[in-house]
PDB file of C-alpha atoms in Angstrom:
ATOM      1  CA  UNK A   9     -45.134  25.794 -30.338  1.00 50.00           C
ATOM      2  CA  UNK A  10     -41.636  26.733 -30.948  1.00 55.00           C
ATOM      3  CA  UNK A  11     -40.475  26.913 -34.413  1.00 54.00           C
ATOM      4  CA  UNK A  12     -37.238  25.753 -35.232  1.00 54.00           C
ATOM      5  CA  UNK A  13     -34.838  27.936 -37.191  1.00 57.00           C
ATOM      6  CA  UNK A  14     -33.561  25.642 -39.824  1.00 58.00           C
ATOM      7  CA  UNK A  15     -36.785  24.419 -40.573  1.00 56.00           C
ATOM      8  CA  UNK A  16     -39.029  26.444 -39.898  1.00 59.00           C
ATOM      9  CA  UNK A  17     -41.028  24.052 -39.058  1.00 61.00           C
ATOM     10  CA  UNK A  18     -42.757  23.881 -35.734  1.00 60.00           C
ATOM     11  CA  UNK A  19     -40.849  21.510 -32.537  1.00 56.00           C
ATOM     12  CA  UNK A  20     -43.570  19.791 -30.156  1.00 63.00           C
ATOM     13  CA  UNK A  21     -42.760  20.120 -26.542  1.00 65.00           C
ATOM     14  CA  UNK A  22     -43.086  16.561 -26.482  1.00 67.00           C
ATOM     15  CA  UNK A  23     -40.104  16.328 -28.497  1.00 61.00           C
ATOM     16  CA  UNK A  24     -38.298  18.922 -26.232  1.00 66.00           C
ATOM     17  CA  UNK A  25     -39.365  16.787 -23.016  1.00 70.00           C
ATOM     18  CA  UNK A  26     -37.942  13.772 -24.443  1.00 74.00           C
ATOM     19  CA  UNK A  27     -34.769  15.457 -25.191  1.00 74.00           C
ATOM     20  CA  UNK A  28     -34.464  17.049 -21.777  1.00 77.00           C
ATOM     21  CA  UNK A  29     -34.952  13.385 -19.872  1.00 81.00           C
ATOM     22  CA  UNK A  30     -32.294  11.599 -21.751  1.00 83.00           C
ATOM     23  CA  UNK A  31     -29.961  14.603 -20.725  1.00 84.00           C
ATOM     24  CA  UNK A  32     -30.691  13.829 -17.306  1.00 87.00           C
ATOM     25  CA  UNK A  33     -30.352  10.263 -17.469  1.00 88.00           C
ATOM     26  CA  UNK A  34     -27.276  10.670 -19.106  1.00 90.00           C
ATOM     27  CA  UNK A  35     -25.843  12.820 -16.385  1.00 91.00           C
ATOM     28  CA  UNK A  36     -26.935  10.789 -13.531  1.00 91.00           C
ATOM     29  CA  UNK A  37     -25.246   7.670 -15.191  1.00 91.00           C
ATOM     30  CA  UNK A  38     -21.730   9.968 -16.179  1.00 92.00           C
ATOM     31  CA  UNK A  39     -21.587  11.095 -12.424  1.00 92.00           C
ATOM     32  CA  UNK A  40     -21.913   7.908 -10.823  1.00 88.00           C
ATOM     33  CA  UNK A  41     -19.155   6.265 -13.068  1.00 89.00           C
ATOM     34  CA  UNK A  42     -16.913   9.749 -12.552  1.00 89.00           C
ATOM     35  CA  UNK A  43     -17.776   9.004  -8.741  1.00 86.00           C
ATOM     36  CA  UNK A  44     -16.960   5.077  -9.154  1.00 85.00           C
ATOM     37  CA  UNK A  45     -13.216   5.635 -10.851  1.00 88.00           C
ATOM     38  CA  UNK A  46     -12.692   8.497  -8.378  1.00 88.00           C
ATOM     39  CA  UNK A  47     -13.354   5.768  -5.658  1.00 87.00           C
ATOM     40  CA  UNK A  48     -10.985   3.692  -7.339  1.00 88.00           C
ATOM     41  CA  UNK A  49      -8.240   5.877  -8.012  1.00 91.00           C
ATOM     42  CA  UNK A  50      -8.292   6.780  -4.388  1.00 92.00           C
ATOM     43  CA  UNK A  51      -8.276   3.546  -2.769  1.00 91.00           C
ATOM     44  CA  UNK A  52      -5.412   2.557  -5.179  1.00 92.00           C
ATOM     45  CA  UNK A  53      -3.737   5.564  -4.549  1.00 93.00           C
ATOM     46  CA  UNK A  54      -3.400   4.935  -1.107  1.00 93.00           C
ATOM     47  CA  UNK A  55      -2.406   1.795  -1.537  1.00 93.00           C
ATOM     48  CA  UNK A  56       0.465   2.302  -3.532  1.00 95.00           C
ATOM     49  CA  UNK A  57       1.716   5.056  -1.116  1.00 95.00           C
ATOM     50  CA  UNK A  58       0.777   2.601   2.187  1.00 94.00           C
ATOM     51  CA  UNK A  59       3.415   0.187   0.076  1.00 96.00           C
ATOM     52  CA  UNK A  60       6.340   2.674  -0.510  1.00 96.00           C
ATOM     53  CA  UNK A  61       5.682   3.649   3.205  1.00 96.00           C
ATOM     54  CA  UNK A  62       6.061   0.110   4.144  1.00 96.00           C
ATOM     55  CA  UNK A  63       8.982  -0.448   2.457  1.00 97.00           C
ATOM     56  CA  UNK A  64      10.681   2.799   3.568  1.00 97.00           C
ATOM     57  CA  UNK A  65       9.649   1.158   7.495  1.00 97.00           C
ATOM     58  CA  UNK A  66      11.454  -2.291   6.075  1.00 97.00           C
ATOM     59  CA  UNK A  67      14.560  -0.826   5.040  1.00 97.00           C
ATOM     60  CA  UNK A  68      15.117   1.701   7.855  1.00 97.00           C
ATOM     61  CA  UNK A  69      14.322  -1.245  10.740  1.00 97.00           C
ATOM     62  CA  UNK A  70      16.907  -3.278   8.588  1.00 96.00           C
ATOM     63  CA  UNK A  71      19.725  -0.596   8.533  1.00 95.00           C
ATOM     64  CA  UNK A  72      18.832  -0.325  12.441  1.00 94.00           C
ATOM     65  CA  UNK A  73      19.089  -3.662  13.245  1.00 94.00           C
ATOM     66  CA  UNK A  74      22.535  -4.461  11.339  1.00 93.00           C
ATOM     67  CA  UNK A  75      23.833  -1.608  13.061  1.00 90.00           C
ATOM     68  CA  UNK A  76      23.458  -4.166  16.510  1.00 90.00           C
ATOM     69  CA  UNK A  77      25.411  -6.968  14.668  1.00 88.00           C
ATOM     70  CA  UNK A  78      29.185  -4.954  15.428  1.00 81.00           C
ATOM     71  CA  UNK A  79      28.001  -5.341  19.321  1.00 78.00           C
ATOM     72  CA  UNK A  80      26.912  -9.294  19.010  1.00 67.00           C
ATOM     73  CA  UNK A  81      29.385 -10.177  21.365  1.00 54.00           C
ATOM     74  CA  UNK A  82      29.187  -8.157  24.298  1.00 45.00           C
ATOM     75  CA  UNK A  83      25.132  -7.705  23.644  1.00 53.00           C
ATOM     76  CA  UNK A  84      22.278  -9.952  23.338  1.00 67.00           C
ATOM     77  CA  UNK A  85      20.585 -10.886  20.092  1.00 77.00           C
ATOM     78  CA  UNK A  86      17.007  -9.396  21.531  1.00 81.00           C
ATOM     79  CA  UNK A  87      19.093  -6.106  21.504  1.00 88.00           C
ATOM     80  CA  UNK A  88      18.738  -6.437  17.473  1.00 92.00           C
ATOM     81  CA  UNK A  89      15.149  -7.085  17.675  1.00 93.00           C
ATOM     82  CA  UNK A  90      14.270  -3.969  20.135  1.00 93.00           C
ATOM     83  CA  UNK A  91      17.123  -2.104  17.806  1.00 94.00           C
ATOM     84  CA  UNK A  92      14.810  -2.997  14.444  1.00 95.00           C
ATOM     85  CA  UNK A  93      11.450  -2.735  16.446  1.00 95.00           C
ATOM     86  CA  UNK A  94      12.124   0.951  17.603  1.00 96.00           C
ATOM     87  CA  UNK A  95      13.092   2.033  14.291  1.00 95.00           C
ATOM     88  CA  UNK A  96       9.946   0.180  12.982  1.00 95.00           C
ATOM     89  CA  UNK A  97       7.669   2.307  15.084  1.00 95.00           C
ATOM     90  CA  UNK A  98       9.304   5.643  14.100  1.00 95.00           C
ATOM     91  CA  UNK A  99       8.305   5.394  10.888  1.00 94.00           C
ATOM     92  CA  UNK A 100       4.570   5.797  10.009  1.00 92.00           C
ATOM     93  CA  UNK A 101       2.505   4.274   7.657  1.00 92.00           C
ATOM     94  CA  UNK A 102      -0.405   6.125   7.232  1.00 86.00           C
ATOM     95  CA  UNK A 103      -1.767   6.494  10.109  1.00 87.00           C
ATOM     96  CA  UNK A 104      -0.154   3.341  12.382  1.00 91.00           C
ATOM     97  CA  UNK A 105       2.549   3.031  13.846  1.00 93.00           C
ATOM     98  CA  UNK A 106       4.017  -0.780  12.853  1.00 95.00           C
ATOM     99  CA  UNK A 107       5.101  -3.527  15.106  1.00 93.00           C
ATOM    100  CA  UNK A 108       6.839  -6.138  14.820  1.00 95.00           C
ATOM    101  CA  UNK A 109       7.044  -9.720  16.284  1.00 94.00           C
ATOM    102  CA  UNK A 110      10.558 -11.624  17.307  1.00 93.00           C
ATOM    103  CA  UNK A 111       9.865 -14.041  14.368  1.00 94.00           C
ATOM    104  CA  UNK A 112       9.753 -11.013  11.905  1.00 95.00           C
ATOM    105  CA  UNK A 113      13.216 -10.427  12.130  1.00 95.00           C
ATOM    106  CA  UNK A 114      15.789 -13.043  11.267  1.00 94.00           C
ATOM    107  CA  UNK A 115      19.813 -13.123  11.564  1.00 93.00           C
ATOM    108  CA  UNK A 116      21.780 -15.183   8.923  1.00 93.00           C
ATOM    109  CA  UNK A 117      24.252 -14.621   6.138  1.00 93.00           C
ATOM    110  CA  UNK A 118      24.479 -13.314   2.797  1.00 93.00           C
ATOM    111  CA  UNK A 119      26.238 -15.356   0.538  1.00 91.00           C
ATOM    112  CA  UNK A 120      27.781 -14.051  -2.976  1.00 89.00           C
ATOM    113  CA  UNK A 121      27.103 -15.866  -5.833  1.00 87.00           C
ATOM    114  CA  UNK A 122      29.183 -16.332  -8.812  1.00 89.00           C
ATOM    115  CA  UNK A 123      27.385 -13.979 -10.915  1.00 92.00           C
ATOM    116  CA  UNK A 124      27.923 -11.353  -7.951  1.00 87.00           C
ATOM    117  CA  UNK A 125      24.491 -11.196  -6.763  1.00 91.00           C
ATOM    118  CA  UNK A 126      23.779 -11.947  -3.008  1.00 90.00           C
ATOM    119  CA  UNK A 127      21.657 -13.932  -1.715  1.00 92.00           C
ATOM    120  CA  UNK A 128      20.811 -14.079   2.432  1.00 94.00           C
ATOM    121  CA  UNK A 129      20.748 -17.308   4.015  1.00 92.00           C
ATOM    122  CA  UNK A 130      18.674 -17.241   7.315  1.00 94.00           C
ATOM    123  CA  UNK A 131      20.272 -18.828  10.563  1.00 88.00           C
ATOM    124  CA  UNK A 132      23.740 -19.191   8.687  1.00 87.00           C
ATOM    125  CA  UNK A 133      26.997 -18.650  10.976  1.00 86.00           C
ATOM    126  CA  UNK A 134      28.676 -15.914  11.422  1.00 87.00           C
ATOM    127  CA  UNK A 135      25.655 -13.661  11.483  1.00 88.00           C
ATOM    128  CA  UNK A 136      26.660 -10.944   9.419  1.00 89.00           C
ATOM    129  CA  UNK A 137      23.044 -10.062   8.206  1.00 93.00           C
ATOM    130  CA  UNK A 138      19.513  -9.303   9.092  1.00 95.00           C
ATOM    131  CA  UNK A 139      16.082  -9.688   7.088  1.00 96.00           C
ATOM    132  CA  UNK A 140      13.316  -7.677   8.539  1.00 97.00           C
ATOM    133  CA  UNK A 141      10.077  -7.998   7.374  1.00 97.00           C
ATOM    134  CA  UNK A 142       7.001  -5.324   8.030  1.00 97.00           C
ATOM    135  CA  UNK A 143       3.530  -6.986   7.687  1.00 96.00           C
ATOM    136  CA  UNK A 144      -0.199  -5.205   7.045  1.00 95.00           C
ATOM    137  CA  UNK A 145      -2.028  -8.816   7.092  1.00 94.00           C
ATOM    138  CA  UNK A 146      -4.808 -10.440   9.194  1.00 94.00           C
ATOM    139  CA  UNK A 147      -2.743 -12.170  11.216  1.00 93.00           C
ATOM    140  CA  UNK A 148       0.000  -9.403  11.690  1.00 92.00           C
ATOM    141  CA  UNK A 149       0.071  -7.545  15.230  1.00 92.00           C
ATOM    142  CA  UNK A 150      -0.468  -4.064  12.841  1.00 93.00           C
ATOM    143  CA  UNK A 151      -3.997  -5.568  10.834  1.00 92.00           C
ATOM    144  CA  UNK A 152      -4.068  -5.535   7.007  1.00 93.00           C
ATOM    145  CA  UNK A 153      -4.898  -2.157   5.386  1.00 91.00           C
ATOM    146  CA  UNK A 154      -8.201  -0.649   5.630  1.00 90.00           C
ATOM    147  CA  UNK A 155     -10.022   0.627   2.049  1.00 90.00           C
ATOM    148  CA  UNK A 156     -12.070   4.010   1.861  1.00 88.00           C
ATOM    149  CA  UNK A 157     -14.257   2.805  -1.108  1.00 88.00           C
ATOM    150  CA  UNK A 158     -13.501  -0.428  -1.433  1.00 85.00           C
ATOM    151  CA  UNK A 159     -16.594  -1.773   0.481  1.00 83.00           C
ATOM    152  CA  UNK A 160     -18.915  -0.891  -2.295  1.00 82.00           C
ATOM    153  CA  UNK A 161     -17.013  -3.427  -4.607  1.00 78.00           C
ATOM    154  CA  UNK A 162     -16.750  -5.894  -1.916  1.00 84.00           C
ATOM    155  CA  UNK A 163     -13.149  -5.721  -0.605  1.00 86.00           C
ATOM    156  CA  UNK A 164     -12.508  -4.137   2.324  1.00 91.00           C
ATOM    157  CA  UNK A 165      -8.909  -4.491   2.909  1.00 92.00           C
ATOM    158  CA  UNK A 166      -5.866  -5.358   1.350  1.00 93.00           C
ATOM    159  CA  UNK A 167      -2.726  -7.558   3.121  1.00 95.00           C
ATOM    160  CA  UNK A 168       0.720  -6.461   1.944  1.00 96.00           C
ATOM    161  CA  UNK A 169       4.299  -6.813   3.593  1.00 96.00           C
ATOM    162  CA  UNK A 170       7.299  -6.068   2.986  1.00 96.00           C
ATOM    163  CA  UNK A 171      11.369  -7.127   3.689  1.00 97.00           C
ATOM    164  CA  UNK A 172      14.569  -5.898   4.111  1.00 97.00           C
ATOM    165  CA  UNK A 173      18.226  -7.099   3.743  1.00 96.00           C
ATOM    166  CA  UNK A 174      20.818  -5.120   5.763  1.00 95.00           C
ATOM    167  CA  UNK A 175      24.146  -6.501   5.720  1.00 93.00           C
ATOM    168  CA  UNK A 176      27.375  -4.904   8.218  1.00 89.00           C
ATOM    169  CA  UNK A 177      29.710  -4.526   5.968  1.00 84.00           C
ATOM    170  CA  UNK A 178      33.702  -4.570   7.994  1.00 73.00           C
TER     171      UNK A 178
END
């Protein structure tokens, strides 16, 4: 028997037992739930930064691809497409490199409103503007966006896009 100071009185080993297990059980279920938001903080951390990196992609095949507009005349329009699809494809996210399909980028026109916002208005004449959009869904050429943990819960990926507005300014 051990005797306990305070007391001294004597402390079963049953007592001490007892005390040990629900230590242990205790751990186990703190490290699985430490494991579980680990998981999640992860998966959501690379899904924010998959988003920013998509958006960076939007905006730089956008900047590309209003570059093209000064040459409308003497080019062809499939010069802005190849112009915004190169660019695209430069610019990683994670570990893919992004396509894009002719119906993801779209001339038109932005329009000022009278509260100095713009607005773009697709297929509007002259073409002074292009909207490119980057896409991580199912039915995308580039696939939505695979999760590390995310099985476990049930979800395996996650769709997200982005778009663009560039605008040549004269």
């Amino acid at each position: 028997m051990i005797l306990n100071k305070k007391q001294e009185k004597p402390v079963s080993k049953n007592l001490i037992n007892t005390r040990r297990s629900m230590a242990m059980v205790w751990t186990a279920v703190t490290m699985t739930l430490t494991a579980g938001f680990a998981a999640f903080a992860i998966d959501m951390g690379y899904i924010y930064s998959s988003r920013a990196q998509l958006q960076r992609t939007a905006d730089a095949a956008a900047m590309a691809a209003a570059s093209q507009l000064a040459k409308i005349g003497t080019s062809e329009e499939s010069h802005i497409y190849e112009e915004a699809l190169k660019f695209a494809q430069k610019n990683m996210i994670g570990d893919l490199s992004p396509t894009l399909t002719p119906n993801d980028v779209v001339l038109g026109k932005t329009i000022q409103g009278s509260d100095g916002k713009h607005t773009f208005e697709p297929n509007q004449l002259p073409v002074d503007s292009v909207k490119v959009t980057v896409r991580l869904t199912k039915d995308s050429p580039n696939g939505a966006t695979k999760l590390f943990f995310g099985r476990i819960l049930g979800v395996e990926e996650v769709e997200m896009s982005a778009s663009a507005v560039a605008t040549l300014v004269p």
